[in-house]
Amino acid sequence: MLLEIDDIEVWKSFFDLIYDSANIVELKLDQNKCGMSLLNNSHICFYTVEYDKDFFTEYIVDGVESVLIFVADFYNIIKTASKTDTLEISTTDYNLKIVLEHDANRRVFEIPQAEDYGESPQPPTIPFSVEFEVFLKDLKQPCTDLDKIVKTDMFKMIASDDTLCIVNPKDSMTKYTQSITINNVGSASSTVNLGYVEDLQKLKKISDVVKFGMGNDVPLTWSVISPDELVKVNGLIAPILEED
C-alpha cells in the first residue's frame, strides 16, 4: 500500500474529529476507495469516512488491504504537519511508514501496526423523518450560548417546516431559542450531547455544510461531504431522552 496526499488538511480533519474516540482504527482499502468506521469509546457515536482514490496524488493498493492504526501515535505525527506538506503513507512488514515532506525538508516516521483488532464496527441504518442542511458556522454560536450562558451539555433541536429551532433543555433555568431557516418538510426533534455537535466544526475544511437526518427518539444522523464528493464523513449520535 502506498498513499500520497497533497491536501493534508482535509485528510487530517477526520483524525481531528476522532483522535480521542478510539485506540485503534482499521483503514480498509480497495481499488476504488479507502475508508474507516468506528464506534467511539463511550459507545455514543459512530463515525465513518470514505476517501475516493482520486483524492490521492498517488494510490497503490494490492487488491483489498487492511491496515490497523494506533490512532494516538498516528495523530501525534500528522498534527505536526504544515498545510503545505505532502503526506506519504505506506506499509513495511508490520510497520506503518509516514513521510512528511516540504521542499528540502523530509521527515520519516515508522510506527507499529496494531494487531488482533477483529471486525470494524458498522453503523446501523437509522430511519429518519426529516432531512435538512445547515451551515457549520450557524451551529457555532448556539453551541457557545448553550455551553457558556445556559450552562448545559445538551443540544436540543426542533425542526418544523422551514425552521430549525435550537432551544434550552427542559431542566435548564435559562431559556434560550435560536432559529435557522432550512429547506425541510416535516417535523421532528432530537436532543444530543452538545460536545458532539461542537466537534463537527473540525470538519469545516472538508465542507462548510452539514446534512442532518432526524427523527423522534432515534439517533441523530449527519454527513459532511466535500464539494467534489471525493471525501464523505458520516456519523450517528445517540439521543438523550428528556424526562417529561
Short mmCIF file of C-alpha atoms in Angstrom, two decimals:
data_model
loop_
_atom_site.label_atom_id
_atom_site.label_comp_id
_atom_site.label_asym_id
_atom_site.label_seq_id
_atom_site.Cartn_x
_atom_site.Cartn_y
_atom_site.Cartn_z
CA MET A 1 0.00 0.00 0.00
CA LEU A 2 1.16 3.49 -0.86
CA LEU A 3 -0.89 6.64 -0.38
CA GLU A 4 0.32 10.12 -1.26
CA ILE A 5 -1.74 13.10 -0.11
CA ASP A 6 -1.31 16.74 -1.07
CA ASP A 7 -4.37 18.09 0.74
CA ILE A 8 -3.23 17.13 4.21
CA GLU A 9 -5.69 19.50 5.93
CA VAL A 10 -8.66 17.61 4.52
CA TRP A 11 -7.11 14.21 5.35
CA LYS A 12 -6.30 15.32 8.89
CA SER A 13 -9.82 16.66 9.54
CA PHE A 14 -11.26 13.22 10.23
CA PHE A 15 -8.48 12.46 12.72
CA ASP A 16 -9.05 15.86 14.36
CA LEU A 17 -12.58 14.59 14.96
CA ILE A 18 -11.84 11.07 16.23
CA TYR A 19 -8.32 11.16 17.71
CA ASP A 20 -9.60 10.70 21.28
CA SER A 21 -12.59 8.50 20.37
CA ALA A 22 -10.84 5.15 19.82
CA ASN A 23 -7.49 3.50 20.44
CA ILE A 24 -7.31 1.63 17.12
CA VAL A 25 -8.94 2.24 13.75
CA GLU A 26 -8.91 -0.01 10.69
CA LEU A 27 -8.07 1.55 7.34
CA LYS A 28 -9.81 -0.55 4.67
CA LEU A 29 -8.64 -0.14 1.09
CA ASP A 30 -9.69 -1.48 -2.30
CA GLN A 31 -9.12 -0.42 -5.89
CA ASN A 32 -11.57 2.49 -5.70
CA LYS A 33 -11.51 3.92 -2.19
CA CYS A 34 -10.28 3.72 1.35
CA GLY A 35 -12.31 4.24 4.48
CA MET A 36 -12.65 3.85 8.22
CA SER A 37 -15.52 3.03 10.56
CA LEU A 38 -15.52 3.21 14.34
CA LEU A 39 -17.67 3.35 17.43
CA ASN A 40 -16.33 5.81 19.99
CA ASN A 41 -15.10 4.67 23.40
CA SER A 42 -18.29 5.76 25.15
CA HIS A 43 -20.46 3.87 22.61
CA ILE A 44 -22.47 7.02 21.86
CA CYS A 45 -21.24 7.88 18.36
CA PHE A 46 -20.44 6.08 15.13
CA TYR A 47 -18.04 7.71 12.70
CA THR A 48 -17.29 6.68 9.12
CA VAL A 49 -15.18 8.25 6.40
CA GLU A 50 -14.58 7.37 2.76
CA TYR A 51 -11.85 8.81 0.53
CA ASP A 52 -12.18 8.21 -3.21
CA LYS A 53 -8.95 7.10 -4.89
CA ASP A 54 -8.98 10.34 -6.89
CA PHE A 55 -8.49 12.28 -3.65
CA PHE A 56 -4.92 10.95 -3.56
CA THR A 57 -1.98 12.13 -5.63
CA GLU A 58 -0.80 8.52 -5.70
CA TYR A 59 -2.88 5.49 -4.76
CA ILE A 60 -1.36 2.00 -4.93
CA VAL A 61 -3.36 -0.83 -3.35
CA ASP A 62 -2.90 -4.54 -3.96
CA GLY A 63 -6.46 -5.87 -4.22
CA VAL A 64 -8.15 -5.43 -0.85
CA GLU A 65 -5.98 -4.38 2.09
CA SER A 66 -6.46 -3.68 5.78
CA VAL A 67 -4.16 -1.52 7.90
CA LEU A 68 -4.62 -1.23 11.66
CA ILE A 69 -3.60 2.17 13.01
CA PHE A 70 -2.86 3.18 16.59
CA VAL A 71 -4.82 6.42 16.49
CA ALA A 72 -2.85 8.41 19.08
CA ASP A 73 0.55 7.55 17.56
CA PHE A 74 -0.62 8.36 14.04
CA TYR A 75 -2.36 11.59 15.03
CA ASN A 76 0.62 12.85 17.05
CA ILE A 77 2.64 12.70 13.84
CA ILE A 78 0.24 14.16 11.29
CA LYS A 79 -0.88 17.02 13.54
CA THR A 80 2.68 18.40 13.29
CA ALA A 81 2.36 18.75 9.51
CA SER A 82 2.01 22.13 7.85
CA LYS A 83 -0.71 22.58 5.24
CA THR A 84 1.94 22.70 2.50
CA ASP A 85 3.43 19.33 3.43
CA THR A 86 2.96 16.25 1.29
CA LEU A 87 1.99 13.17 3.31
CA GLU A 88 3.03 9.69 2.21
CA ILE A 89 1.74 6.59 3.98
CA SER A 90 2.98 3.07 3.24
CA THR A 91 3.30 -0.29 4.92
CA THR A 92 6.59 -2.08 5.61
CA ASP A 93 6.23 -5.56 7.11
CA TYR A 94 4.43 -4.91 10.40
CA ASN A 95 5.05 -1.17 10.49
CA LEU A 96 3.39 1.91 9.10
CA LYS A 97 5.74 4.35 7.42
CA ILE A 98 4.77 8.03 7.44
CA VAL A 99 6.68 10.64 5.45
CA LEU A 100 6.09 14.38 5.71
CA GLU A 101 7.87 16.39 3.05
CA HIS A 102 8.10 20.04 2.05
CA ASP A 103 10.79 21.38 -0.29
CA ALA A 104 14.10 20.08 1.11
CA ASN A 105 12.59 19.12 4.45
CA ARG A 106 11.76 15.42 4.77
CA ARG A 107 10.69 13.70 7.99
CA VAL A 108 10.23 9.93 8.18
CA PHE A 109 8.45 8.04 10.96
CA GLU A 110 7.76 4.34 11.44
CA ILE A 111 5.21 3.13 13.94
CA PRO A 112 3.95 -0.42 14.57
CA GLN A 113 0.63 -1.57 13.18
CA ALA A 114 -1.91 -2.83 15.66
CA GLU A 115 -2.89 -6.50 15.79
CA ASP A 116 -5.86 -8.67 16.84
CA TYR A 117 -8.44 -5.97 16.22
CA GLY A 118 -11.38 -8.02 14.99
CA GLU A 119 -14.01 -6.51 12.69
CA SER A 120 -14.59 -2.78 12.36
CA PRO A 121 -18.00 -1.85 13.83
CA GLN A 122 -20.60 -0.88 11.24
CA PRO A 123 -23.25 1.75 11.96
CA PRO A 124 -26.90 0.65 11.86
CA THR A 125 -29.36 2.05 9.34
CA ILE A 126 -31.49 4.62 11.16
CA PRO A 127 -34.93 5.68 9.86
CA PHE A 128 -35.47 9.44 10.00
CA SER A 129 -38.44 11.61 9.11
CA VAL A 130 -36.69 14.95 8.50
CA GLU A 131 -33.58 15.79 6.48
CA PHE A 132 -32.03 19.24 6.12
CA GLU A 133 -28.75 21.10 5.63
CA VAL A 134 -27.17 23.72 7.90
CA PHE A 135 -24.01 25.77 7.55
CA LEU A 136 -21.48 24.76 10.18
CA LYS A 137 -20.91 28.42 11.07
CA ASP A 138 -24.61 28.68 12.02
CA LEU A 139 -24.14 25.95 14.63
CA LYS A 140 -21.13 27.58 16.27
CA GLN A 141 -22.96 30.37 18.12
CA PRO A 142 -25.74 28.24 19.66
CA CYS A 143 -23.11 25.76 20.87
CA THR A 144 -21.32 28.61 22.62
CA ASP A 145 -24.56 30.07 24.01
CA LEU A 146 -25.75 26.76 25.42
CA ASP A 147 -22.37 25.98 26.95
CA LYS A 148 -21.36 29.36 28.35
CA ILE A 149 -24.69 31.06 29.09
CA VAL A 150 -27.35 28.39 29.50
CA LYS A 151 -24.69 26.13 31.06
CA THR A 152 -25.92 22.85 29.68
CA ASP A 153 -24.18 19.95 27.98
CA MET A 154 -27.30 19.16 25.93
CA PHE A 155 -28.08 20.34 22.38
CA LYS A 156 -31.79 20.26 21.56
CA MET A 157 -33.04 20.75 18.01
CA ILE A 158 -36.63 21.07 16.83
CA ALA A 159 -37.29 21.04 13.09
CA SER A 160 -40.68 22.20 11.83
CA ASP A 161 -41.43 23.04 8.21
CA ASP A 162 -38.75 25.55 7.14
CA THR A 163 -37.33 26.39 10.57
CA LEU A 164 -34.79 24.73 12.84
CA CYS A 165 -35.04 25.89 16.45
CA ILE A 166 -32.20 25.25 18.88
CA VAL A 167 -33.54 25.56 22.42
CA ASN A 168 -32.66 25.01 26.04
CA PRO A 169 -33.37 21.60 27.60
CA LYS A 170 -36.40 21.35 29.87
CA ASP A 171 -34.47 21.37 33.14
CA SER A 172 -32.37 24.49 32.47
CA MET A 173 -33.03 27.71 34.37
CA THR A 174 -32.10 29.98 31.45
CA LYS A 175 -34.48 29.94 28.48
CA TYR A 176 -32.94 30.08 25.01
CA THR A 177 -34.03 29.88 21.36
CA GLN A 178 -32.15 30.32 18.11
CA SER A 179 -33.96 29.94 14.78
CA ILE A 180 -32.31 28.94 11.50
CA THR A 181 -34.13 28.83 8.16
CA ILE A 182 -33.86 25.41 6.49
CA ASN A 183 -35.30 23.59 3.49
CA ASN A 184 -37.44 20.95 5.11
CA VAL A 185 -40.87 19.37 5.02
CA GLY A 186 -41.93 17.67 8.24
CA SER A 187 -41.34 17.89 11.96
CA ALA A 188 -39.04 16.13 14.41
CA SER A 189 -36.92 16.87 17.45
CA SER A 190 -33.69 15.50 18.87
CA THR A 191 -31.55 16.11 21.93
CA VAL A 192 -27.89 15.03 21.92
CA ASN A 193 -24.70 15.79 23.79
CA LEU A 194 -23.53 19.31 22.97
CA GLY A 195 -19.87 18.33 22.60
CA TYR A 196 -20.54 16.02 19.66
CA VAL A 197 -22.24 18.84 17.74
CA GLU A 198 -19.41 21.25 18.59
CA ASP A 199 -16.91 18.74 17.22
CA LEU A 200 -18.43 18.97 13.74
CA GLN A 201 -16.62 22.31 13.34
CA LYS A 202 -13.45 20.24 12.92
CA LEU A 203 -14.74 19.14 9.52
CA LYS A 204 -15.13 22.62 8.03
CA LYS A 205 -12.05 22.14 5.82
CA ILE A 206 -13.97 19.34 4.08
CA SER A 207 -17.18 21.32 3.67
CA ASP A 208 -18.96 24.26 5.30
CA VAL A 209 -22.30 22.39 5.25
CA VAL A 210 -23.59 19.52 7.38
CA LYS A 211 -26.66 17.49 6.46
CA PHE A 212 -28.76 16.12 9.32
CA GLY A 213 -31.27 13.29 9.35
CA MET A 214 -33.56 13.49 12.35
CA GLY A 215 -36.41 11.52 13.87
CA ASN A 216 -38.02 11.49 17.28
CA ASP A 217 -36.14 9.46 19.90
CA VAL A 218 -33.72 7.90 17.38
CA PRO A 219 -30.01 8.61 16.82
CA LEU A 220 -29.22 11.84 15.02
CA THR A 221 -27.50 11.18 11.70
CA TRP A 222 -25.20 13.65 9.96
CA SER A 223 -22.93 13.85 6.94
CA VAL A 224 -20.26 16.23 5.69
CA ILE A 225 -19.29 15.78 2.03
CA SER A 226 -16.62 17.68 0.11
CA PRO A 227 -17.85 19.75 -2.87
CA ASP A 228 -16.11 17.36 -5.29
CA GLU A 229 -17.64 14.37 -3.41
CA LEU A 230 -14.23 12.72 -3.03
CA VAL A 231 -14.44 12.77 0.79
CA LYS A 232 -17.54 11.70 2.72
CA VAL A 233 -17.79 11.72 6.51
CA ASN A 234 -20.89 10.37 8.26
CA GLY A 235 -21.93 9.93 11.84
CA LEU A 236 -24.59 8.86 14.30
CA ILE A 237 -25.14 10.39 17.74
CA ALA A 238 -27.28 8.54 20.29
CA PRO A 239 -30.15 10.68 21.60
CA ILE A 240 -30.66 11.92 25.14
CA LEU A 241 -34.21 11.18 26.25
CA GLU A 242 -35.51 14.06 28.35
CA GLU A 243 -37.94 13.32 31.16
CA ASP A 244 -41.40 14.87 30.92
#
